[in-house]
N, C-alpha and C. Protein backbone atom coordinates (compact mmCIF):
# COMPACT_ATOMS: atom_id res chain seq x y z
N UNK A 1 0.84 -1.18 0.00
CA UNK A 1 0.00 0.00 0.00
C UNK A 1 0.88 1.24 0.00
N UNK A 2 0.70 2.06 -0.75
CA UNK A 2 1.32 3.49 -1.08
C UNK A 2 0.29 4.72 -0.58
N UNK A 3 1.35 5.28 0.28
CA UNK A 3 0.53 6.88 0.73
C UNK A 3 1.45 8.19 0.16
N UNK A 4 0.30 8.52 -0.32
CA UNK A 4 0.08 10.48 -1.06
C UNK A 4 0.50 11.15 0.06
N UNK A 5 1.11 11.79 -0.01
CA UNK A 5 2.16 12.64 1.36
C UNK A 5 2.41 13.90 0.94
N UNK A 6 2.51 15.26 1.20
CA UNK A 6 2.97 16.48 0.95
C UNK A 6 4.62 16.47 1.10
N UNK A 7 4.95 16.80 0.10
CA UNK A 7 6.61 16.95 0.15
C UNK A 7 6.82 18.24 1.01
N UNK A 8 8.12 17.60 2.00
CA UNK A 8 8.65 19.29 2.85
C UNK A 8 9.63 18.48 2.74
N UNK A 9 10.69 19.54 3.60
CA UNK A 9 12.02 20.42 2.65
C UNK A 9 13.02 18.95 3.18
N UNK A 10 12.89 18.42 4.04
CA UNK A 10 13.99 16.93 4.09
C UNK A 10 13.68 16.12 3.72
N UNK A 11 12.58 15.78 2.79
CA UNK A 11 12.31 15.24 2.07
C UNK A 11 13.41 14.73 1.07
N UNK A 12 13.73 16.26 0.90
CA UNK A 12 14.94 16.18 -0.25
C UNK A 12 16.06 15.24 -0.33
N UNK A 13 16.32 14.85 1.38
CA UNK A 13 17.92 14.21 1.50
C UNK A 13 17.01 12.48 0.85
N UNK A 14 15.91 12.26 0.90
CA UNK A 14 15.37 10.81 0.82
C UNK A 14 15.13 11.02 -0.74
N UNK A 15 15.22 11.53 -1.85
CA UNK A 15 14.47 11.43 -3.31
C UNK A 15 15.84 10.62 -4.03
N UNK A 16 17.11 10.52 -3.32
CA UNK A 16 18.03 10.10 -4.31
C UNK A 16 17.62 8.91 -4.96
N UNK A 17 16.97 8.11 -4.51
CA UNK A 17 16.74 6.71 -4.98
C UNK A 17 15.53 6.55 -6.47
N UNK A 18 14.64 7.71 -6.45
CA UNK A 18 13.77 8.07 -7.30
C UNK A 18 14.22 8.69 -7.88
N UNK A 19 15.49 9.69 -8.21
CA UNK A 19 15.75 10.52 -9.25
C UNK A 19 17.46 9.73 -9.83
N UNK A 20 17.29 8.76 -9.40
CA UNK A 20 18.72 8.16 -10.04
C UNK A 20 18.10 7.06 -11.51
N UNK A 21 17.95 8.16 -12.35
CA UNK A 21 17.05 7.67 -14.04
C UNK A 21 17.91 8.84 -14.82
N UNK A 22 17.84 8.20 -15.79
CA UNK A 22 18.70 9.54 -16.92
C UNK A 22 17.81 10.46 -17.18
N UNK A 23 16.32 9.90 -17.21
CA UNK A 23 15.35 11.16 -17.76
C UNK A 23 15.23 11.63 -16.73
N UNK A 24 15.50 12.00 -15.23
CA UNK A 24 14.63 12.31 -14.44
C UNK A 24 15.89 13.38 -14.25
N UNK A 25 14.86 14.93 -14.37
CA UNK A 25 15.83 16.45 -14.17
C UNK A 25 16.33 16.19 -12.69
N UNK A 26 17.53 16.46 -13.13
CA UNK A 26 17.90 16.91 -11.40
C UNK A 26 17.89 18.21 -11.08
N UNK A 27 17.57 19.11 -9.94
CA UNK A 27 17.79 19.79 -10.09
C UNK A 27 18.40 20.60 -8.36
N UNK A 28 18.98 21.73 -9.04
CA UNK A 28 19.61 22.15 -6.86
C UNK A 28 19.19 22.50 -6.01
N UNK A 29 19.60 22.01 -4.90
CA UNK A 29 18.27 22.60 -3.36
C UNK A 29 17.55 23.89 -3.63
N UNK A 30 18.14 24.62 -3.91
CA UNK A 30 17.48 25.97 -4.03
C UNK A 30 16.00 25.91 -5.25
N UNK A 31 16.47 25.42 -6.06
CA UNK A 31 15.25 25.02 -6.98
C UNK A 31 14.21 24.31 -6.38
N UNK A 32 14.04 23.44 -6.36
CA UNK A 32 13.20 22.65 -5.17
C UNK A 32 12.42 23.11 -3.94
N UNK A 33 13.14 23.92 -2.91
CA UNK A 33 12.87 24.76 -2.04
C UNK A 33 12.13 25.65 -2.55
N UNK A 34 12.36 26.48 -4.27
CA UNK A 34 11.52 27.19 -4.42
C UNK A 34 9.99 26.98 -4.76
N UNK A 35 9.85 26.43 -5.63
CA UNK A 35 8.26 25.23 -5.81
C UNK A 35 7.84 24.88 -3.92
N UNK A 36 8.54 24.26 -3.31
CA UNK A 36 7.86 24.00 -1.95
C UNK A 36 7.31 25.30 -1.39
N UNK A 37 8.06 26.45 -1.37
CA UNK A 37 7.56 27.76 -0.90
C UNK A 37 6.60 28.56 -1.68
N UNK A 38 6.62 28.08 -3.07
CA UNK A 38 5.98 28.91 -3.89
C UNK A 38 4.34 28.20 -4.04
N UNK A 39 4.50 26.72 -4.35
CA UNK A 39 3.27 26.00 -4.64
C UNK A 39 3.32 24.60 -4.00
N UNK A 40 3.24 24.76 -2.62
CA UNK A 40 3.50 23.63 -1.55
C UNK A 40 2.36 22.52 -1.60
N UNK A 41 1.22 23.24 -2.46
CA UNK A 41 -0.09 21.97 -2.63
C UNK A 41 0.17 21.13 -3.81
N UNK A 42 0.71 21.77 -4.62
CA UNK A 42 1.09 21.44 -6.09
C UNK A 42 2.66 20.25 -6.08
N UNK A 43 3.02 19.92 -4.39
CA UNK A 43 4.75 18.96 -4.60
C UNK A 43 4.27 18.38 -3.00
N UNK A 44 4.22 16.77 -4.10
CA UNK A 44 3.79 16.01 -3.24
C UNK A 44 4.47 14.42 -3.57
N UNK A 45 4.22 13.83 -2.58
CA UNK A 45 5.24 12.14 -2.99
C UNK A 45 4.63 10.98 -2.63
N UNK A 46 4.80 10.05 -3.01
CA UNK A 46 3.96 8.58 -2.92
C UNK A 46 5.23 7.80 -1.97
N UNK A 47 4.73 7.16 -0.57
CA UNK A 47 5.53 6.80 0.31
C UNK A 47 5.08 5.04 0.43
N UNK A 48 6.49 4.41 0.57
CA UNK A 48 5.89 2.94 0.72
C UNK A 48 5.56 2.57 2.13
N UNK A 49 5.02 1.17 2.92
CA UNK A 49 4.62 1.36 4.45
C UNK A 49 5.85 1.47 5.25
N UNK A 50 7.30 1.46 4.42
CA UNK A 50 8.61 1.26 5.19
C UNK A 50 8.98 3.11 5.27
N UNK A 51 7.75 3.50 4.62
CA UNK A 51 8.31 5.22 4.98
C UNK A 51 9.46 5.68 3.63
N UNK A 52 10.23 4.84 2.93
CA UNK A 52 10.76 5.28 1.94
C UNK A 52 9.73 5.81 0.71
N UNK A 53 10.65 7.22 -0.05
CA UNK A 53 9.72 7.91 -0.59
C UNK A 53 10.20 7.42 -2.31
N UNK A 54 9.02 6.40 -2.59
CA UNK A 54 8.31 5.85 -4.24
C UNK A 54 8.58 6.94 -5.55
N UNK A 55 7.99 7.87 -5.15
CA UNK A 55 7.71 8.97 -6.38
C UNK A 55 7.37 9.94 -5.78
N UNK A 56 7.53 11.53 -6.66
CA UNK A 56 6.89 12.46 -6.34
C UNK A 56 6.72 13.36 -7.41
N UNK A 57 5.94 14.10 -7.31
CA UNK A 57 5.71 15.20 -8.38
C UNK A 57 5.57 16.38 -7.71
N UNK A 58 6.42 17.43 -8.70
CA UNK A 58 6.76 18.97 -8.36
C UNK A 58 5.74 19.43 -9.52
N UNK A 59 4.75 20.65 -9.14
CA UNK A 59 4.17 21.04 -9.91
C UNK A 59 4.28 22.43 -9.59
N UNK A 60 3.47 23.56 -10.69
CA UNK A 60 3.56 24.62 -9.95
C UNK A 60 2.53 25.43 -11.05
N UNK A 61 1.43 26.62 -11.01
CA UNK A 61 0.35 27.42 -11.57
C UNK A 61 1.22 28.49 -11.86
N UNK A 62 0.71 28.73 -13.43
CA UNK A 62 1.68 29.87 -14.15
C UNK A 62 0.38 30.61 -15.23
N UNK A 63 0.78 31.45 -15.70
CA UNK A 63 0.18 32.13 -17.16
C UNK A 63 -1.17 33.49 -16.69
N UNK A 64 -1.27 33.65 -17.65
CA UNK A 64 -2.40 34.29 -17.43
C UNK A 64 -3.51 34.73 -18.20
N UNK A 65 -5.00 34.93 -17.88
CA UNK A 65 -5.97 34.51 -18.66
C UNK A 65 -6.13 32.99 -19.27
N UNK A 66 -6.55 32.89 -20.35
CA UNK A 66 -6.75 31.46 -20.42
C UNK A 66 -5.68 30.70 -20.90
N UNK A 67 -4.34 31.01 -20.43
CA UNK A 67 -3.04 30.30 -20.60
C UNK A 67 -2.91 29.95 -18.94
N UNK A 68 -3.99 30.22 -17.87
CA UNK A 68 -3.86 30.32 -16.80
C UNK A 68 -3.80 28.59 -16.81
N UNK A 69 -2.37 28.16 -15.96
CA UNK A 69 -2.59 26.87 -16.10
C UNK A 69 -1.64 26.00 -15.40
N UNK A 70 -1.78 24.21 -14.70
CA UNK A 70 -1.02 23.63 -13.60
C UNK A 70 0.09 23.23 -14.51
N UNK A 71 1.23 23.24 -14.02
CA UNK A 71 1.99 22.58 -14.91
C UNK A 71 3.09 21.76 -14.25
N UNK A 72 3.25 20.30 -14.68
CA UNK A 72 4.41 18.94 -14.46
C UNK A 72 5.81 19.66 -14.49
N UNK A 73 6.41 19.92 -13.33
CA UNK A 73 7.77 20.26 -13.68
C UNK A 73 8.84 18.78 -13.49
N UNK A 74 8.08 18.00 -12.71
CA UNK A 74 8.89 16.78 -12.65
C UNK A 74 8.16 15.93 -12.02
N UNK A 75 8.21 14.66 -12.61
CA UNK A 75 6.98 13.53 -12.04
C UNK A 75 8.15 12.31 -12.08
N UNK A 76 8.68 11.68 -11.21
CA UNK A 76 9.37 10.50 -11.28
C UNK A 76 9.05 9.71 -10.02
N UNK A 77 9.16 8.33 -10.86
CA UNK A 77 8.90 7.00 -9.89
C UNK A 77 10.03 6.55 -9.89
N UNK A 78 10.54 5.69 -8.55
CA UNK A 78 11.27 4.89 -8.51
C UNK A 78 11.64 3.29 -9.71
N UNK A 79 12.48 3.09 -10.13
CA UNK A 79 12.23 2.28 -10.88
C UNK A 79 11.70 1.11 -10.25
N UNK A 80 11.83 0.60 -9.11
CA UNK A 80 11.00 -0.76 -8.52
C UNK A 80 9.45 -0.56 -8.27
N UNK A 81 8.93 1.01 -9.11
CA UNK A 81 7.69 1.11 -8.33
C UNK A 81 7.09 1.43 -9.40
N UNK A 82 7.74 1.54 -10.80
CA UNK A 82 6.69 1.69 -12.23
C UNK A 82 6.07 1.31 -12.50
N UNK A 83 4.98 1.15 -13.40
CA UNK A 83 3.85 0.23 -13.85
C UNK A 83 2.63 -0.45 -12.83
N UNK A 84 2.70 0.07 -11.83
CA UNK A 84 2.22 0.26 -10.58
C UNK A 84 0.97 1.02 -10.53
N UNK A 85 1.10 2.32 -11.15
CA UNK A 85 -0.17 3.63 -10.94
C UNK A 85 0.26 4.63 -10.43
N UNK A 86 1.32 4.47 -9.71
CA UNK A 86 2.15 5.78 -9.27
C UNK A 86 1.53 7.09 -9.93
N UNK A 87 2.75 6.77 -11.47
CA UNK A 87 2.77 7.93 -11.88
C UNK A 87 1.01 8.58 -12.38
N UNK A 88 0.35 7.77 -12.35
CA UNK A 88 -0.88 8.25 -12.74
C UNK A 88 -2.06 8.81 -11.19
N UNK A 89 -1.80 8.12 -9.89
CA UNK A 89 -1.86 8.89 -8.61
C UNK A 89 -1.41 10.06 -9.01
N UNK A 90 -0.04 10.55 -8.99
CA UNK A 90 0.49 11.67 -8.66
C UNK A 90 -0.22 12.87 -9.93
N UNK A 91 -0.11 12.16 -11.07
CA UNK A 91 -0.68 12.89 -12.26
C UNK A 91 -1.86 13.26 -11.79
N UNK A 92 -2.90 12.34 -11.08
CA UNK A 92 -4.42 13.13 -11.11
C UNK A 92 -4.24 14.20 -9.92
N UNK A 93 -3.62 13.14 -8.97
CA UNK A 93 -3.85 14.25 -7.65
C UNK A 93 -3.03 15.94 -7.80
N UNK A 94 -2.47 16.04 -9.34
CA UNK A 94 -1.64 17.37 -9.69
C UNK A 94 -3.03 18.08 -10.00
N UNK A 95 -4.02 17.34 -11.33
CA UNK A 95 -4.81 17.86 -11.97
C UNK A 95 -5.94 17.77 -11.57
N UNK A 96 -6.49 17.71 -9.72
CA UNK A 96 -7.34 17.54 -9.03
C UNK A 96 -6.89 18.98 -8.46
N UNK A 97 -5.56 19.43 -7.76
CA UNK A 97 -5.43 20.57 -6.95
C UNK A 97 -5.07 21.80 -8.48
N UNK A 98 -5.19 21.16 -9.39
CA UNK A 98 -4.88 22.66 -10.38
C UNK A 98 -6.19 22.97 -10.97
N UNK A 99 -7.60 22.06 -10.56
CA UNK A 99 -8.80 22.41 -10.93
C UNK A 99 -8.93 23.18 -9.89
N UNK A 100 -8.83 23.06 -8.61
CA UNK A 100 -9.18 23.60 -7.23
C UNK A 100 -8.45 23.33 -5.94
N UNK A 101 -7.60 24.20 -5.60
CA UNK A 101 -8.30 25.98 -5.61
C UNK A 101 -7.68 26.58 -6.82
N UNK A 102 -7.14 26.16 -7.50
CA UNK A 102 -6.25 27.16 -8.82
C UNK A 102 -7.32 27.21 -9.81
N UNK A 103 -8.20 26.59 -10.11
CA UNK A 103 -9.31 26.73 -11.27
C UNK A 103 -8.29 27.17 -12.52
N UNK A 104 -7.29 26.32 -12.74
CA UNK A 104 -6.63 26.33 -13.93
C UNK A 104 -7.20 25.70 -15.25
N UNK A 105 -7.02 26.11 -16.41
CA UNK A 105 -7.92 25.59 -17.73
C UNK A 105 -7.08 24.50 -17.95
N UNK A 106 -5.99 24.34 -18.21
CA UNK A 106 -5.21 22.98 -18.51
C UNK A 106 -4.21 22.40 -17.79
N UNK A 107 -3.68 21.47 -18.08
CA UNK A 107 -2.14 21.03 -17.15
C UNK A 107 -1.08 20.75 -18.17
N UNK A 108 -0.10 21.29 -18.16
CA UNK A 108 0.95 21.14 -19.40
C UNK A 108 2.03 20.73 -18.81
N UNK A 109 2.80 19.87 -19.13
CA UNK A 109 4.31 19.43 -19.55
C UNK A 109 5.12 19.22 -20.42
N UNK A 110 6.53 19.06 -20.32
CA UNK A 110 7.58 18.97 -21.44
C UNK A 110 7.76 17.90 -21.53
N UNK A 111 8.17 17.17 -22.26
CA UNK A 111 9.05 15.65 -22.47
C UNK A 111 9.65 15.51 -23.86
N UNK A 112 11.09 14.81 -23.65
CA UNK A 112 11.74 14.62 -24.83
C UNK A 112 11.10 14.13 -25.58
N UNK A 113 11.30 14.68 -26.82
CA UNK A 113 10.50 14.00 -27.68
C UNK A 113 10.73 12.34 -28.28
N UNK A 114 12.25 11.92 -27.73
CA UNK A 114 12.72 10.81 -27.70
C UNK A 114 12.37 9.85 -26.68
N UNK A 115 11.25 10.13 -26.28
CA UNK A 115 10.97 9.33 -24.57
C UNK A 115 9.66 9.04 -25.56
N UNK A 116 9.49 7.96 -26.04
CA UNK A 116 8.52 6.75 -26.63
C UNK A 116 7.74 6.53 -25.37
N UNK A 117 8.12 6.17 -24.59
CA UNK A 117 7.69 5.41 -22.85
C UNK A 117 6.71 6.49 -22.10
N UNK A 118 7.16 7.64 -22.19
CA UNK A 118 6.64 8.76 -21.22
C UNK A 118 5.56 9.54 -21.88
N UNK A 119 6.06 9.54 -23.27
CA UNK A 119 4.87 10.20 -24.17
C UNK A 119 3.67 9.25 -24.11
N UNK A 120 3.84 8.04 -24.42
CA UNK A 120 2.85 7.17 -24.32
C UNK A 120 2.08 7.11 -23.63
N UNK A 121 2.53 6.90 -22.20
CA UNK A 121 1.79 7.56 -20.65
C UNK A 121 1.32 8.70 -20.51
N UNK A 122 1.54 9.53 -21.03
CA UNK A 122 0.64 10.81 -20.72
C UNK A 122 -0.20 10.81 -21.68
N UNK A 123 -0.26 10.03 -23.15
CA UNK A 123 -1.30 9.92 -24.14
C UNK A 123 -2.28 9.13 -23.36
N UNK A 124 -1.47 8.21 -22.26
CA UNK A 124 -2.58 6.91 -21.85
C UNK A 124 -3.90 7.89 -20.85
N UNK A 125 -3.06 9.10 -20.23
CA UNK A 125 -3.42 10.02 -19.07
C UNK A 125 -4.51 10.65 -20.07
N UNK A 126 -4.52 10.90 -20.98
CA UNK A 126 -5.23 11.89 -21.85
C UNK A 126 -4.32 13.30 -22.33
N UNK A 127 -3.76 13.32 -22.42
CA UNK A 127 -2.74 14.62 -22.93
C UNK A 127 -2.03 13.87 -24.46
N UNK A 128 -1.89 15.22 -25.12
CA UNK A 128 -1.95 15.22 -26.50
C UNK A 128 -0.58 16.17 -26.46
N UNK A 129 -0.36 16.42 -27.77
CA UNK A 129 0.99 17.20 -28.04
C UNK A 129 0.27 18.24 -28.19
N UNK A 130 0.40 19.38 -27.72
CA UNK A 130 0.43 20.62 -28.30
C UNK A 130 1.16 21.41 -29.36
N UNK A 131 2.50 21.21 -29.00
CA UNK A 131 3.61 21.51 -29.78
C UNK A 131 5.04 21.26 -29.70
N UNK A 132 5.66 21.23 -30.81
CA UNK A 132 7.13 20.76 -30.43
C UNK A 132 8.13 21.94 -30.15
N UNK A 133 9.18 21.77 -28.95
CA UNK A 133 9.81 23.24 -28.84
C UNK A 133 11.14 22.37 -29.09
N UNK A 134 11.47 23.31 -30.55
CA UNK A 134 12.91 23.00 -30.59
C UNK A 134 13.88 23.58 -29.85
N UNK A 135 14.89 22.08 -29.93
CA UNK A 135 16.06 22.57 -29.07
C UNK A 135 15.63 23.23 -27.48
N UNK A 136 14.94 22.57 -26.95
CA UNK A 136 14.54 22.71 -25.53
C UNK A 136 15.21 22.08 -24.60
N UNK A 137 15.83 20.53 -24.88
CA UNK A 137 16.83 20.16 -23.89
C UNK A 137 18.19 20.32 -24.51
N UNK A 138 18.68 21.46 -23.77
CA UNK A 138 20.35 21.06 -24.37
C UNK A 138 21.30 21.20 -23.75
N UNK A 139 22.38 21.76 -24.26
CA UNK A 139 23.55 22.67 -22.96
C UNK A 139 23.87 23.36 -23.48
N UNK A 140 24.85 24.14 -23.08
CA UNK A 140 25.10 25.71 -23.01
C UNK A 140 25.40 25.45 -24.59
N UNK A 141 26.21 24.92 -24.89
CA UNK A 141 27.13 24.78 -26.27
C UNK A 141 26.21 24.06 -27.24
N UNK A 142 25.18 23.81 -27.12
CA UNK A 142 24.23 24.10 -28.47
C UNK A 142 24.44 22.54 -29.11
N UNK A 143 25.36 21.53 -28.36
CA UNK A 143 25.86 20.30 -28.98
C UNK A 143 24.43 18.84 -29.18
N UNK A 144 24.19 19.30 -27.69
CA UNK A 144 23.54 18.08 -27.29
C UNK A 144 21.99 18.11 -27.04
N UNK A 145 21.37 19.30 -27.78
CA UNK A 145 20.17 19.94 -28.37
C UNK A 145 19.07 19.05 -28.22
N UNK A 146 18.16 18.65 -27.47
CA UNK A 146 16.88 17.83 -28.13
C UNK A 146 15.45 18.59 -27.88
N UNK A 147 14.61 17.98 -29.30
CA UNK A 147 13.69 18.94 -29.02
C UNK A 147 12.19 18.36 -27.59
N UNK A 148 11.73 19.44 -27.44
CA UNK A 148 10.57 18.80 -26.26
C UNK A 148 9.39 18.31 -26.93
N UNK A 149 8.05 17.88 -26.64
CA UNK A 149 7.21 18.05 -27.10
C UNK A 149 6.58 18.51 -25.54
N UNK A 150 5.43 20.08 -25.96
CA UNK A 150 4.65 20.32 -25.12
C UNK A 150 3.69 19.77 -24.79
N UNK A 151 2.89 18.83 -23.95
CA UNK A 151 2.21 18.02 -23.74
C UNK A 151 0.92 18.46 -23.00
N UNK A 152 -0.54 18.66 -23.17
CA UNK A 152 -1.82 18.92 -22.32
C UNK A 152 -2.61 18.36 -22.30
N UNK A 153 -3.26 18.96 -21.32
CA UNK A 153 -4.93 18.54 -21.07
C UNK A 153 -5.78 19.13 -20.88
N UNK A 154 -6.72 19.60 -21.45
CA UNK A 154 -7.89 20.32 -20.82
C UNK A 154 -8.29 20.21 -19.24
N UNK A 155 -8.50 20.90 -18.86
CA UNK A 155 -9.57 20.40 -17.02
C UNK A 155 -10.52 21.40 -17.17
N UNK A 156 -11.72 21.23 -15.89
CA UNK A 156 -12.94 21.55 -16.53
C UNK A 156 -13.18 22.81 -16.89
N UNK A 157 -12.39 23.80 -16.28
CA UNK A 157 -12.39 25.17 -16.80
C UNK A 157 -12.58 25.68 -18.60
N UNK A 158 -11.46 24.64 -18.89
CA UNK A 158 -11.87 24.89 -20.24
C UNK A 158 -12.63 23.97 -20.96
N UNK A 159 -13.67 24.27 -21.00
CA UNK A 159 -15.04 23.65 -20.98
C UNK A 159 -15.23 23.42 -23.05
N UNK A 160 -14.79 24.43 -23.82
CA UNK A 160 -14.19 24.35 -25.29
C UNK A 160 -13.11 23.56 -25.43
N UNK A 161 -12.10 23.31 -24.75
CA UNK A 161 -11.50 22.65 -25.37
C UNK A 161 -9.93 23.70 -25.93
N UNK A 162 -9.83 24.94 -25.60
CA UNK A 162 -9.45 25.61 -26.32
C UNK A 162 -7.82 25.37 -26.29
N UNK A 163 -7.37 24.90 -25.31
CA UNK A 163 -6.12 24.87 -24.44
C UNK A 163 -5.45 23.72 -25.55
N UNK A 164 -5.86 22.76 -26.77
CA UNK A 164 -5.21 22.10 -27.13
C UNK A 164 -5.42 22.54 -28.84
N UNK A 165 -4.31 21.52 -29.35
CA UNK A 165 -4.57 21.98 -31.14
C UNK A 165 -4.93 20.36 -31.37
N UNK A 166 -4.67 19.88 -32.75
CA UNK A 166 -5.05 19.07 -33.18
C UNK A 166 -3.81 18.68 -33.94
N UNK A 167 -3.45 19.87 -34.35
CA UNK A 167 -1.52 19.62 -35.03
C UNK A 167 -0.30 19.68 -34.44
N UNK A 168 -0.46 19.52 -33.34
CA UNK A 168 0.28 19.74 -32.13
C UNK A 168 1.89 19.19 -32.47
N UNK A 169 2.25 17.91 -32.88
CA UNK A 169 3.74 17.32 -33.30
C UNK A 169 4.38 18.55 -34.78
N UNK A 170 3.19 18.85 -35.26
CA UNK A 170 3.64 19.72 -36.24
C UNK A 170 4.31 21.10 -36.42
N UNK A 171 3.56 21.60 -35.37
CA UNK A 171 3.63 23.19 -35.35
C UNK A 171 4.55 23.36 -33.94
N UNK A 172 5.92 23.99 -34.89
CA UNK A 172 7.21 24.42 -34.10
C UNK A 172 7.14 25.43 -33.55
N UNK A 173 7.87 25.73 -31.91
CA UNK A 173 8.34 26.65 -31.75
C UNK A 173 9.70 26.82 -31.42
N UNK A 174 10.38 27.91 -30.96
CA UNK A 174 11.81 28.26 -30.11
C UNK A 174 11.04 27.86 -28.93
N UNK A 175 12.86 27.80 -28.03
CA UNK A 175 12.48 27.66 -26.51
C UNK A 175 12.16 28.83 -26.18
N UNK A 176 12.71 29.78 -26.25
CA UNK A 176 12.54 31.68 -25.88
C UNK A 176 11.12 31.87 -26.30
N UNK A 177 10.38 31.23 -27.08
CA UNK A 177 8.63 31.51 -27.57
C UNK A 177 7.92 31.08 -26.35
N UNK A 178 8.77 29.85 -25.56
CA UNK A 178 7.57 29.27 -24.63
C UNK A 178 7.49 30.18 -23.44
N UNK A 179 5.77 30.01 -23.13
CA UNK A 179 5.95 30.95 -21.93
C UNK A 179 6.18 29.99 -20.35
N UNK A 180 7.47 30.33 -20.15
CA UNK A 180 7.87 29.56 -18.86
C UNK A 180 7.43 30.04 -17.29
């Protein structure tokens, strides 16, 4: 049995075991700390009955007007705990607190567009491509470049539908276009 837990800040010293995956961003205390202070309902973790922490997801509410919206900054499971439901717990319980209290219109994320596995899962979640942002993962030196695909979902706010396209793998942008 797995429990939904609110992530706080020593949390942090326990995630090594869940973020040791090549896809999974790492990122520095200070980053982390900021999402906990900024959107503490939105970063939360799936705990096993031994108290070690499974998965968690960092989320955080951005945009404005009807770009108003929750968005996946990092969702990772442990690898002994995939295929499980995890990641789809943590996914609803993101797009349960970004309907309310945030009454956000959609929930958006990034993913390589080389991640077959992850895209699939969020197609399984209901999220579609919106659009592809080139050259979104790279490094400084422009070498090791890959592009993202922007990934959504409607929630009930947007009641049209408006928040998604239909050509979504097609229609490019820059990273500097996206609004971060």
């Amino acid at each position: 049995m797995t429990s939904l837990k609110p992530f706080h800040a020593v949390d942090l010293f326990r995630v090594n075991a869940v973020n040791l995956d090549v896809l999974t961003e790492n990122y520095n205390i200070a980053f982390y700390l900021s999402y906990l202070t900024q959107w503490p309902s939105l970063f939360f973790s799936t705990e096993n009955p031994q108290g070690e922490i499974t998965g968690y997801m960092m989320g955080k509410a951005e945009g404005r007007g009807k770009e108003w919206h929750g968005h996946v900054t990092c969702l990772s499971v442990a690898a002994d705990y995939r295929r499980i439901g995890l990641a789809r717990t943590l996914v609803d319980n993101l797009e349960r607190r970004s309907d309310d209290p945030y009454d956000a219109y959609f929930i958006d994320l990034f993913v390589r567009a080389s991640n077959a596995l992850a895209i699939g899962m969020y197609r399984n979640f209901g999220y579609s491509v919106y659009r592809r942002v080139v050259g979104y993962y790279g490094s400084d030196d422009g070498v090791d470049n890959e592009d993202a695909f922007d990934m959504r979902k409607p929630l009930k706010r947007d009641k049209n539908r408006e928040s998604i396209r239909e050509d979504g793998e097609n229609f490019r942008v820059r990273p500097e276009d996206v609004y971060l």
